[in-house]
XYZ file of C-alpha atoms in Angstrom:
679
model
C -3.721 -36.359 41.308
C -5.108 -36.945 37.520
C -2.517 -38.337 34.885
C -2.336 -36.495 31.459
C -3.863 -40.746 30.143
C -7.027 -40.379 32.358
C -7.502 -36.725 31.839
C -7.115 -37.280 27.784
C -10.225 -39.397 28.454
C -12.373 -37.030 30.424
C -11.178 -34.695 27.820
C -12.314 -37.089 24.763
C -16.234 -37.821 27.033
C -16.784 -34.509 27.989
C -15.913 -33.136 24.148
C -18.420 -36.217 22.801
C -20.499 -35.489 25.716
C -20.851 -31.631 23.776
C -21.158 -32.830 20.740
C -24.633 -35.061 21.284
C -25.645 -31.826 23.270
C -25.344 -29.829 20.184
C -27.033 -32.177 18.463
C -30.189 -32.286 20.706
C -30.318 -29.194 20.416
C -30.056 -28.195 16.993
C -26.208 -28.789 15.779
C -24.490 -26.705 13.330
C -22.584 -26.226 10.632
C -20.661 -22.784 9.570
C -18.504 -21.578 7.533
C -19.028 -17.864 7.798
C -20.803 -18.053 4.719
C -23.867 -19.634 6.082
C -24.663 -21.154 8.325
C -26.166 -24.910 8.540
C -28.763 -26.199 11.774
C -29.594 -29.447 11.926
C -31.614 -31.428 13.395
C -35.315 -33.350 13.403
C -38.651 -33.250 11.662
C -41.655 -34.473 14.210
C -41.157 -37.380 12.733
C -37.292 -38.048 14.294
C -36.586 -37.818 10.368
C -33.216 -36.042 10.130
C -32.839 -32.264 8.551
C -31.839 -28.763 7.254
C -33.561 -27.478 10.004
C -32.909 -23.519 8.192
C -29.939 -22.361 6.021
C -28.568 -18.486 7.355
C -26.414 -16.373 5.510
C -24.368 -15.592 8.376
C -23.178 -11.637 7.465
C -26.726 -10.545 7.871
C -28.606 -13.642 9.570
C -31.395 -13.081 6.769
C -32.869 -17.079 6.477
C -32.145 -18.633 3.070
C -33.913 -21.326 3.326
C -36.176 -24.037 6.098
C -36.618 -27.270 6.142
C -40.149 -27.868 8.117
C -39.807 -31.419 6.828
C -41.606 -34.014 5.322
C -45.230 -34.938 5.993
C -44.655 -39.120 5.471
C -41.048 -39.366 7.916
C -39.624 -42.295 7.072
C -41.562 -43.223 4.126
C -39.872 -40.687 2.248
C -36.970 -41.967 2.715
C -36.880 -45.676 2.978
C -39.292 -48.685 1.433
C -42.474 -49.017 3.947
C -41.580 -52.057 5.492
C -38.382 -50.824 7.375
C -40.627 -48.083 9.554
C -42.697 -49.409 12.279
C -44.820 -47.103 14.355
C -42.515 -48.747 17.706
C -39.379 -46.909 16.443
C -38.549 -44.230 19.769
C -35.402 -42.333 20.631
C -33.483 -39.069 19.154
C -31.146 -39.149 16.071
C -27.675 -37.439 17.249
C -25.867 -35.463 14.697
C -22.391 -36.234 14.776
C -19.992 -33.005 13.123
C -16.283 -33.911 11.953
C -14.013 -32.412 8.830
C -11.565 -32.672 6.384
C -10.247 -30.714 3.878
C -13.027 -30.283 1.568
C -16.146 -29.858 3.807
C -17.318 -29.581 7.336
C -19.429 -32.592 7.870
C -22.456 -33.938 9.951
C -23.988 -37.820 9.822
C -27.464 -38.838 11.548
C -27.462 -42.797 11.500
C -30.828 -44.665 12.654
C -31.381 -48.192 12.424
C -34.346 -49.396 11.306
C -36.631 -52.715 11.929
C -34.944 -55.840 10.291
C -31.707 -54.471 9.981
C -30.839 -51.672 7.839
C -29.023 -48.810 9.579
C -29.627 -45.492 7.373
C -27.214 -42.349 7.904
C -28.199 -39.182 6.693
C -24.804 -37.135 5.335
C -24.406 -33.208 5.397
C -21.383 -31.555 4.126
C -20.631 -27.702 3.769
C -17.885 -26.703 1.879
C -15.322 -25.225 3.931
C -16.423 -22.056 1.517
C -19.318 -20.336 0.120
C -22.649 -21.677 0.057
C -21.901 -24.950 -0.923
C -23.515 -28.270 0.382
C -23.831 -31.341 -0.691
C -26.571 -34.192 0.746
C -26.462 -38.105 0.665
C -27.959 -41.435 2.681
C -25.314 -44.077 3.218
C -27.643 -47.563 4.277
C -25.807 -50.609 5.927
C -27.366 -54.250 5.962
C -26.123 -55.150 9.985
C -28.056 -58.170 9.807
C -27.087 -62.039 8.563
C -29.121 -61.644 5.784
C -29.441 -60.774 2.239
C -32.448 -57.772 1.752
C -33.576 -55.993 -1.034
C -33.955 -52.633 -1.478
C -36.608 -51.666 -3.267
C -35.772 -47.561 -3.910
C -32.596 -45.735 -2.617
C -33.123 -41.990 -1.912
C -30.527 -39.490 -2.515
C -32.550 -36.357 -0.039
C -35.922 -35.327 0.860
C -37.127 -32.090 1.968
C -40.106 -29.202 2.072
C -38.919 -25.889 1.755
C -39.738 -22.227 2.803
C -38.173 -20.469 0.354
C -39.987 -16.870 1.492
C -43.009 -16.761 -0.113
C -43.969 -15.488 -3.141
C -44.667 -17.468 -6.738
C -42.257 -20.280 -6.333
C -40.371 -21.504 -9.909
C -38.106 -23.767 -11.120
C -36.302 -24.530 -13.822
C -33.954 -27.504 -15.222
C -32.451 -28.320 -18.896
C -33.745 -31.193 -21.458
C -31.517 -34.343 -21.925
C -29.956 -33.891 -25.052
C -31.032 -30.561 -26.487
C -30.510 -29.058 -23.482
C -33.962 -26.988 -23.652
C -34.942 -24.914 -20.749
C -37.996 -25.722 -18.947
C -39.441 -23.436 -16.295
C -43.261 -23.837 -13.967
C -44.398 -21.579 -11.774
C -45.213 -24.260 -9.419
C -48.858 -23.690 -7.966
C -49.555 -23.287 -11.773
C -48.838 -27.382 -12.853
C -49.703 -30.333 -10.550
C -45.828 -31.789 -9.932
C -42.564 -31.353 -11.721
C -40.704 -34.788 -12.708
C -37.500 -34.517 -13.597
C -35.300 -37.690 -14.318
C -33.111 -40.241 -16.698
C -32.584 -44.104 -17.692
C -29.817 -45.853 -16.974
C -27.489 -43.225 -17.522
C -27.724 -39.802 -15.484
C -28.218 -37.884 -18.907
C -29.659 -40.730 -21.159
C -33.239 -39.931 -22.396
C -33.760 -38.363 -25.514
C -37.566 -38.129 -25.385
C -38.171 -37.805 -21.831
C -35.724 -37.111 -19.719
C -33.591 -34.042 -18.019
C -30.742 -33.278 -16.766
C -29.438 -33.584 -13.495
C -29.630 -30.033 -12.714
C -32.145 -27.865 -11.322
C -32.736 -24.202 -9.425
C -36.444 -23.132 -7.572
C -36.822 -19.991 -6.373
C -38.573 -17.946 -4.185
C -38.357 -14.157 -2.371
C -35.004 -15.403 -0.215
C -33.142 -15.672 -3.640
C -32.168 -19.482 -6.357
C -30.778 -22.749 -4.438
C -28.915 -24.871 -7.718
C -29.550 -28.528 -7.969
C -27.116 -30.940 -9.223
C -26.713 -34.463 -8.586
C -23.897 -36.595 -8.771
C -24.442 -39.561 -9.754
C -23.978 -41.275 -13.603
C -27.193 -43.840 -13.661
C -30.554 -43.400 -13.817
C -31.957 -40.664 -11.228
C -35.469 -39.358 -10.436
C -36.761 -36.137 -9.213
C -39.972 -34.386 -8.329
C -40.478 -31.040 -7.485
C -44.071 -29.344 -6.360
C -45.574 -27.112 -4.334
C -46.538 -27.787 -0.828
C -48.867 -24.987 0.227
C -46.146 -21.980 -0.451
C -43.282 -24.085 0.094
C -41.496 -26.423 -2.268
C -41.484 -30.104 -2.139
C -38.314 -32.165 -3.348
C -37.902 -35.353 -3.872
C -34.780 -37.048 -5.310
C -34.160 -40.803 -5.585
C -33.461 -44.026 -7.225
C -36.297 -45.785 -8.346
C -36.664 -49.003 -8.418
C -35.447 -50.313 -11.774
C -32.379 -47.470 -11.450
C -31.438 -49.686 -7.507
C -32.068 -53.153 -8.187
C -30.071 -53.041 -4.238
C -29.872 -56.431 -2.767
C -27.765 -55.369 -0.109
C -25.520 -58.951 1.404
C -24.118 -58.967 5.246
C -22.207 -56.239 6.388
C -22.751 -53.934 2.639
C -22.576 -50.416 3.172
C -22.980 -48.040 0.282
C -22.973 -44.590 -0.668
C -26.210 -43.120 -2.782
C -26.244 -39.986 -4.970
C -25.013 -36.838 -3.703
C -27.280 -33.876 -4.666
C -24.956 -30.401 -4.515
C -26.903 -27.457 -3.368
C -26.018 -23.694 -3.425
C -28.480 -21.728 -2.802
C -27.612 -17.569 -4.632
C -28.718 -14.007 -3.528
C -27.495 -12.087 -6.213
C -29.263 -9.685 -7.969
C -29.591 -11.213 -11.192
C -29.168 -14.752 -12.671
C -26.264 -13.794 -14.429
C -24.159 -13.690 -11.456
C -26.375 -16.390 -9.849
C -24.761 -18.518 -12.007
C -21.739 -17.426 -11.543
C -22.012 -17.423 -8.066
C -23.376 -21.906 -8.514
C -20.480 -22.505 -10.777
C -17.605 -20.934 -9.416
C -18.461 -22.220 -6.079
C -18.825 -25.705 -7.856
C -15.313 -24.897 -9.782
C -13.995 -24.384 -6.200
C -14.783 -27.698 -4.734
C -13.910 -29.499 -8.266
C -10.240 -28.334 -7.677
C -10.298 -29.708 -3.858
C -11.992 -32.559 -4.262
C -11.011 -34.083 -7.644
C -7.344 -32.129 -8.577
C -6.609 -32.228 -12.075
C -5.612 -29.463 -15.394
C -7.215 -25.960 -15.229
C -9.775 -25.525 -16.499
C -9.101 -24.326 -20.230
C -10.374 -24.230 -24.057
C -8.207 -26.173 -26.211
C -8.222 -26.116 -30.213
C -8.948 -30.426 -30.811
C -8.498 -31.678 -34.181
C -10.557 -35.449 -33.731
C -10.439 -37.811 -36.943
C -14.487 -39.597 -35.943
C -16.503 -37.330 -38.186
C -14.593 -37.301 -41.111
C -13.090 -41.696 -41.636
C -15.269 -42.961 -38.074
C -12.973 -46.398 -38.034
C -10.880 -46.347 -41.057
C -8.045 -44.199 -39.701
C -5.325 -45.102 -40.863
C -1.171 -44.736 -40.589
C -2.081 -42.328 -44.130
C -4.837 -40.578 -42.749
C -3.198 -39.650 -40.102
C 0.137 -38.549 -41.147
C -1.889 -36.009 -43.925
C -3.483 -34.369 -40.596
C -0.541 -34.408 -39.133
C 1.337 -32.701 -41.624
C -1.828 -30.266 -42.994
C -2.384 -29.097 -38.940
C 0.473 -26.395 -38.635
C -0.994 -23.522 -39.971
C -3.792 -23.848 -37.160
C -1.935 -24.101 -33.414
C -3.903 -27.536 -32.763
C -3.324 -27.784 -28.564
C -5.097 -31.318 -28.448
C -4.951 -34.125 -31.120
C -7.409 -37.161 -30.373
C -7.391 -40.332 -32.520
C -10.670 -42.075 -31.555
C -12.444 -45.130 -32.705
C -10.989 -48.111 -34.770
C -6.893 -47.102 -33.965
C -7.325 -50.421 -31.769
C -6.252 -54.361 -32.906
C -9.681 -54.819 -30.275
C -11.609 -53.980 -27.982
C -10.221 -55.332 -25.242
C -6.957 -54.893 -26.630
C -5.894 -51.760 -26.440
C -2.898 -52.779 -29.286
C -2.654 -50.426 -32.485
C -4.236 -52.783 -35.125
C -1.735 -54.236 -37.276
C -3.268 -54.268 -40.646
C -3.764 -50.271 -40.351
C -0.247 -49.614 -38.674
C 3.643 -50.995 -39.031
C 5.562 -52.503 -35.770
C 5.908 -48.891 -33.826
C 4.822 -46.918 -36.339
C 1.433 -45.904 -34.153
C 3.447 -44.976 -31.730
C 6.079 -42.756 -33.267
C 2.192 -41.194 -34.710
C 1.869 -40.181 -31.207
C 5.099 -39.042 -30.200
C 5.730 -36.358 -33.078
C 2.458 -34.785 -32.424
C 4.387 -34.663 -29.158
C 7.513 -33.497 -30.410
C 5.251 -30.375 -32.384
C 4.540 -29.135 -29.070
C 0.677 -31.228 -29.706
C -0.835 -32.914 -26.745
C -1.515 -36.903 -27.871
C -5.180 -38.549 -27.057
C -7.116 -41.973 -27.405
C -10.690 -42.748 -27.333
C -11.022 -46.319 -25.710
C -14.192 -47.632 -24.343
C -12.686 -50.715 -21.412
C -16.013 -51.201 -20.042
C -15.981 -53.548 -22.951
C -13.624 -56.850 -23.992
C -13.490 -59.583 -27.023
C -14.764 -62.386 -26.806
C -17.275 -65.733 -28.257
C -20.464 -66.789 -27.200
C -17.786 -70.118 -27.411
C -16.167 -68.554 -24.511
C -16.879 -66.194 -21.897
C -14.583 -64.750 -19.342
C -15.526 -64.547 -15.832
C -15.706 -60.901 -15.890
C -17.970 -60.857 -18.247
C -21.501 -59.743 -16.908
C -24.414 -61.816 -17.282
C -26.333 -62.620 -18.973
C -24.249 -61.687 -21.491
C -24.113 -58.289 -23.089
C -23.225 -57.621 -27.270
C -22.472 -54.175 -27.870
C -22.681 -54.310 -31.734
C -21.147 -51.048 -32.791
C -17.160 -51.951 -31.280
C -17.612 -55.938 -31.066
C -17.440 -56.476 -27.779
C -18.903 -57.419 -24.771
C -19.543 -55.951 -21.460
C -17.795 -56.672 -18.540
C -19.580 -56.741 -14.979
C -18.412 -53.459 -13.391
C -19.262 -54.459 -9.587
C -18.134 -57.651 -9.435
C -14.814 -57.394 -11.646
C -12.882 -54.642 -9.933
C -13.378 -52.031 -12.194
C -11.509 -50.211 -10.238
C -8.382 -51.469 -10.581
C -9.018 -52.790 -14.422
C -9.792 -48.287 -15.579
C -6.961 -47.458 -13.415
C -4.633 -50.228 -14.581
C -5.911 -49.373 -18.152
C -6.000 -46.351 -18.709
C -1.810 -46.505 -17.156
C -0.990 -49.015 -19.449
C -2.562 -46.273 -22.386
C -0.274 -43.603 -20.830
C 2.924 -45.411 -20.230
C 2.187 -46.983 -23.797
C 1.380 -44.008 -26.491
C 2.412 -41.250 -23.669
C -0.948 -39.550 -24.042
C -2.071 -36.543 -22.097
C -5.697 -36.483 -22.885
C -7.989 -40.032 -22.878
C -11.494 -39.838 -24.106
C -14.086 -42.259 -22.344
C -17.456 -43.774 -24.544
C -19.811 -46.392 -24.959
C -22.971 -47.866 -23.158
C -21.498 -48.497 -19.058
C -25.531 -49.797 -17.750
C -28.229 -51.827 -19.244
C -31.502 -52.749 -18.480
C -30.042 -56.251 -16.917
C -26.806 -57.170 -14.862
C -25.267 -59.549 -12.591
C -24.325 -56.561 -10.052
C -27.511 -54.182 -10.780
C -27.989 -50.575 -11.740
C -26.867 -48.943 -8.439
C -23.517 -51.329 -7.661
C -22.233 -51.201 -11.533
C -23.211 -47.161 -10.939
C -20.653 -47.310 -7.816
C -17.766 -49.872 -9.062
C -17.764 -46.842 -12.425
C -17.887 -43.444 -9.879
C -15.121 -45.060 -7.523
C -13.027 -45.973 -10.445
C -13.573 -42.498 -12.745
C -11.889 -41.078 -9.670
C -9.288 -43.405 -8.929
C -8.205 -42.670 -12.638
C -8.299 -38.962 -11.184
C -6.451 -39.163 -8.430
C -4.240 -41.425 -10.733
C -3.272 -38.797 -12.990
C -4.080 -34.962 -11.786
C -2.017 -34.065 -15.394
C -4.590 -36.126 -18.201
C -7.466 -34.410 -19.586
C -10.028 -36.327 -19.533
C -13.536 -36.341 -21.670
C -16.784 -37.833 -21.003
C -17.951 -39.237 -24.104
C -20.704 -42.171 -23.449
C -22.823 -42.129 -26.507
C -22.878 -39.233 -27.441
C -23.387 -36.680 -24.419
C -25.589 -39.247 -22.175
C -23.606 -39.176 -18.898
C -23.689 -35.177 -17.851
C -23.781 -34.953 -14.620
C -22.341 -33.449 -11.322
C -19.377 -35.744 -11.073
C -18.701 -36.017 -14.438
C -19.002 -32.096 -14.727
C -16.540 -31.863 -11.886
C -14.072 -34.745 -12.047
C -13.575 -34.302 -16.504
C -12.293 -30.807 -18.353
C -14.874 -30.947 -21.073
C -17.736 -33.020 -22.503
C -18.753 -34.547 -25.962
C -22.503 -33.766 -25.330
C -24.317 -34.811 -28.457
C -23.795 -36.495 -31.660
C -24.509 -34.348 -35.080
C -24.616 -34.305 -38.690
C -22.122 -34.417 -40.942
C -21.107 -30.620 -41.853
C -22.451 -27.241 -42.924
C -25.298 -24.523 -42.011
C -27.575 -27.511 -40.665
C -24.976 -28.552 -37.848
C -24.030 -24.941 -37.055
C -27.385 -24.689 -36.106
C -26.999 -27.368 -34.279
C -24.111 -26.470 -32.959
C -25.650 -22.521 -31.626
C -29.170 -24.208 -30.319
C -27.103 -27.248 -28.156
C -23.790 -25.200 -26.515
C -26.441 -22.000 -26.087
C -28.633 -24.025 -24.395
C -25.990 -25.581 -22.478
C -23.943 -23.130 -21.293
C -27.052 -22.276 -18.826
C -25.753 -24.842 -16.649
C -22.646 -26.324 -17.552
C -18.765 -25.227 -17.326
C -17.752 -23.142 -20.705
C -15.102 -25.549 -20.953
C -17.325 -28.513 -20.749
C -19.681 -27.612 -23.895
C -17.743 -29.792 -26.387
C -18.921 -28.559 -30.241
C -17.485 -30.026 -33.499
C -17.026 -28.549 -37.367
C -17.345 -31.290 -39.429
C -15.854 -31.840 -42.902
C -15.165 -28.176 -43.517
C -13.383 -29.870 -46.452
C -16.429 -30.918 -47.901
C -17.870 -27.581 -48.320
C -17.841 -24.623 -51.211
C -14.503 -22.810 -50.026
C -16.018 -19.588 -51.469
C -19.052 -19.988 -49.141
C -17.025 -17.706 -46.069
C -19.659 -16.547 -44.144
C -20.839 -19.896 -44.283
C -16.925 -20.965 -42.942
C -16.479 -18.292 -40.732
C -19.961 -19.414 -38.968
C -19.233 -22.214 -38.945
C -16.166 -22.083 -36.963
C -18.213 -19.639 -34.330
C -21.148 -21.830 -34.294
C -18.608 -23.877 -32.452
C -16.976 -21.044 -30.052
C -19.170 -20.565 -27.533
C -16.847 -23.435 -25.015
C -14.119 -26.116 -26.199
C -13.862 -25.663 -29.551
C -13.533 -29.281 -32.284
C -12.471 -29.534 -35.563
C -13.079 -32.793 -37.590
C -12.128 -32.840 -41.337
C -9.350 -34.297 -43.854
C -6.818 -31.252 -42.958
C -5.306 -31.580 -46.674
C -8.159 -31.447 -48.985
C -8.941 -27.982 -47.677
C -7.450 -25.247 -49.608
C -5.740 -22.151 -48.413
C -8.775 -19.627 -49.076
C -11.015 -21.518 -46.475
C -7.829 -22.524 -44.327
C -7.442 -18.507 -43.868
C -10.582 -17.725 -42.707
C -10.854 -20.846 -40.312
C -6.957 -19.283 -39.284
C -8.065 -15.925 -38.756
C -10.958 -17.530 -36.684
C -8.916 -19.421 -35.088
C -6.825 -15.917 -33.320
C -10.337 -15.011 -32.610
C -11.722 -17.773 -30.334
C -8.180 -17.744 -28.424
C -9.376 -13.844 -27.724
C -12.962 -14.773 -26.938
C -11.202 -17.710 -24.346
C -9.623 -15.011 -21.941
C -12.702 -13.950 -21.201
C -14.951 -16.966 -21.179
C -12.573 -18.124 -18.022
C -14.121 -15.874 -15.590
C -17.946 -18.097 -15.920
C -19.640 -14.076 -15.911
C -21.887 -14.448 -19.150
C -25.529 -13.497 -20.870
C -27.623 -16.041 -23.188
C -29.200 -15.529 -26.150
C -30.825 -18.652 -26.650
C -32.269 -19.427 -30.272
C -36.269 -18.695 -30.583
C -38.331 -19.369 -33.545
C -38.064 -16.311 -35.352
C -36.390 -14.294 -33.645
C -33.513 -12.102 -35.253
C -30.396 -13.323 -33.661
C -29.327 -15.511 -30.954
C -25.999 -15.455 -28.832
C -23.821 -14.873 -25.818
C -21.960 -12.006 -25.074
C -19.091 -12.985 -22.335
C -17.399 -10.246 -19.686
C -14.432 -10.361 -17.501
C -15.074 -10.744 -14.109
C -13.441 -7.391 -13.651
C -16.844 -6.084 -16.329
C -13.947 -4.120 -17.701
C -13.660 -6.580 -21.349
C -16.661 -8.198 -22.914
C -16.670 -10.371 -26.133
C -19.783 -11.333 -28.074
C -20.753 -14.321 -29.973
C -23.983 -13.210 -32.359
C -25.690 -15.243 -35.057
C -28.090 -14.844 -37.781
C -31.651 -17.038 -36.562
C -34.817 -16.349 -38.463
C -33.935 -13.385 -40.255
C -33.810 -12.778 -43.866
C -32.398 -9.580 -45.777
C -30.324 -6.992 -44.792
C -31.207 -5.546 -40.701
C -29.516 -3.794 -37.994
C -29.796 -5.664 -34.573
C -29.072 -3.782 -31.315
C -26.974 -5.264 -28.518
C -27.159 -4.327 -25.645
C -24.698 -4.733 -22.367
C -24.934 -5.716 -18.744
C -21.997 -5.966 -16.305
C -19.430 -3.177 -17.584
C -18.524 -0.137 -15.160
C -21.035 2.508 -16.525
C -18.858 5.701 -15.929
C -15.202 3.731 -18.174
C -15.660 4.520 -22.167
C -15.408 1.421 -23.942
C -14.396 1.073 -27.497
C -16.798 -2.039 -29.255
C -14.851 -3.369 -32.344
C -16.611 -5.783 -35.094
C -13.512 -7.719 -35.991
C -15.608 -8.869 -39.381
C -15.994 -5.218 -40.854
C -13.205 -3.746 -38.784
C -15.673 -0.561 -37.213
C -15.014 0.524 -33.827
C -17.327 2.382 -32.107
C -16.338 4.763 -28.650
C -19.279 4.220 -25.775
C -19.623 4.904 -22.441
C -20.377 1.968 -20.219
C -23.400 3.571 -19.237
C -24.693 3.871 -23.149
C -24.046 0.362 -23.983
C -25.698 -1.081 -20.774
C -28.845 1.528 -21.629
C -29.429 1.990 -25.834
C -26.383 -0.754 -26.887
C -24.255 -0.587 -30.312
C -25.983 -1.504 -33.302
C -24.410 -4.700 -35.029
C -24.739 -4.533 -39.357
C -25.702 -7.092 -40.701
C -25.654 -7.305 -44.591
C -27.862 -9.893 -47.041
C -24.964 -11.970 -46.936
C -23.442 -11.615 -43.634
C -23.888 -14.501 -40.899
C -22.740 -13.681 -38.141
C -20.726 -11.326 -36.014
C -18.026 -11.128 -33.349
C -17.089 -8.206 -31.120
C -14.981 -6.985 -28.385
C -15.133 -4.284 -26.355
C -11.706 -2.734 -24.338
C -11.911 0.287 -22.082
C -9.757 2.867 -23.747
C -8.403 6.325 -21.950
């Protein structure tokens, strides 16, 4: 008679064998929306053979594998002609993913694991590679793969689209017309302003579009090219971004590539599908505050390091009419980096804490800037946790910590915990460079240490709003977008029309691939502008409304007339925010010679819409037409011009086909429209 224990052993063996048999004949990940069929290519390399839409049975893509085999995945010295035997996919799952892992141990003792993770809902999946040194000697890894594929997208002219670092301008090529598209950045994920790209792109063909985003805070590289009508994609860390030495027993996970196939009828709906699935994953992986569009205050662009108690108290006394949601004290409040106590020359004992408590009492979330990767020291005394070679950052007066060898996750978690315990903050802004050309731990291990630290902070502080800055927008990637609440896109000029136009260019371009609540722009030094120029004040306010709006000015110097304009625009900002939440919008980016630029937001049910429209390269009076793509055709709408007070009734069908005319006088610089259904 078989005992319960022996029967459980048999059951375990049967289950394990079933996994192996399934893997050999073609394992699959299936969440009811998309089915990923796992296998190996003719060279024995694990691949996703194809992705199939479950409801229709139609193919989203297939992967024919790389002709270079393992050479596309690992440095040549780990490859041998004598490798034999099948590679098995092992299937597991957790709260967020259904997972497949396939492992091969290569000559020299390098164990490589390919990981494919399908989200429990939707079409999003995540791909990455893990490596382990199973030998007794240290080994150098010259470069590190994220994923390699040769995708069949159903024929037709395949194309690639991407977005440049810092400017966020879109690039696009039909792949057969170019040798290749090479994307990447140095040190930080979106750091190279001259030649770099943000780690996002999409490829398209007859079967739809596939969106890609890289979950990696350091430098990276992607190569995309036409391969006999297919799309060859290789994502990796080149040697200068790896600098990796694996000690015996070391295991390291590389960059994750988040992939979302879509099949909607137009770009607007495809982008919304992409964003909504990423948001759902973020809420599962990194629970934090819900997406929102606060109105924030930050002193940096007004007084920079010269902030003190007198200035802060003046701002708090003057901020009442604006209704700020958060008030962030930026760089300059502390004694020195590494000593995160209030500067004794600027604040009396206990005064800084009282200022932040006053904010909380007024219903405003207090926030602080910090850069805990730096510490103050001298050349004569460099603590062990300093990096080697020592790096001094003159802008903030501190030396870099060794992220990989200093238990930086504990340091960062403790730092944020201290700020919250001592100052009761609800908002934390991280800033300043984290990585450099030379370091003790090497580029890749430093990135892993920082990413683990940021995840730890998120896990320990689910109610904390985190703002990513990093030296003016140089660390935008899937980890920072999914984990933080908003992103400082790039530094700008001090004030006025020039900065308003930069806000419009950067903000509208970033909306093409970033969450609206990640797109953070500023109106600076309004107190130094002409208070009688109502149109410029209005334009400047609206230039920061595409995402999250921040104000950096001396509020105590703003006169009543200008204040009235600002308060009215804040009310309209909040009205627009209700619609922005749904990630359904159409962007008209600024172009040389164009009359206007703007963005139209739609509610998910297509009952409401809001328009930001900006004069661009047109002088004098004119009457541009604004057309709407995502309305209910049979519904009657009322279109309100918020500046003129005019109201126009039109059917959705007419608004979609003909649009509505907006009257720009020779002085008018911008317009805001709202659409609502009427009986």
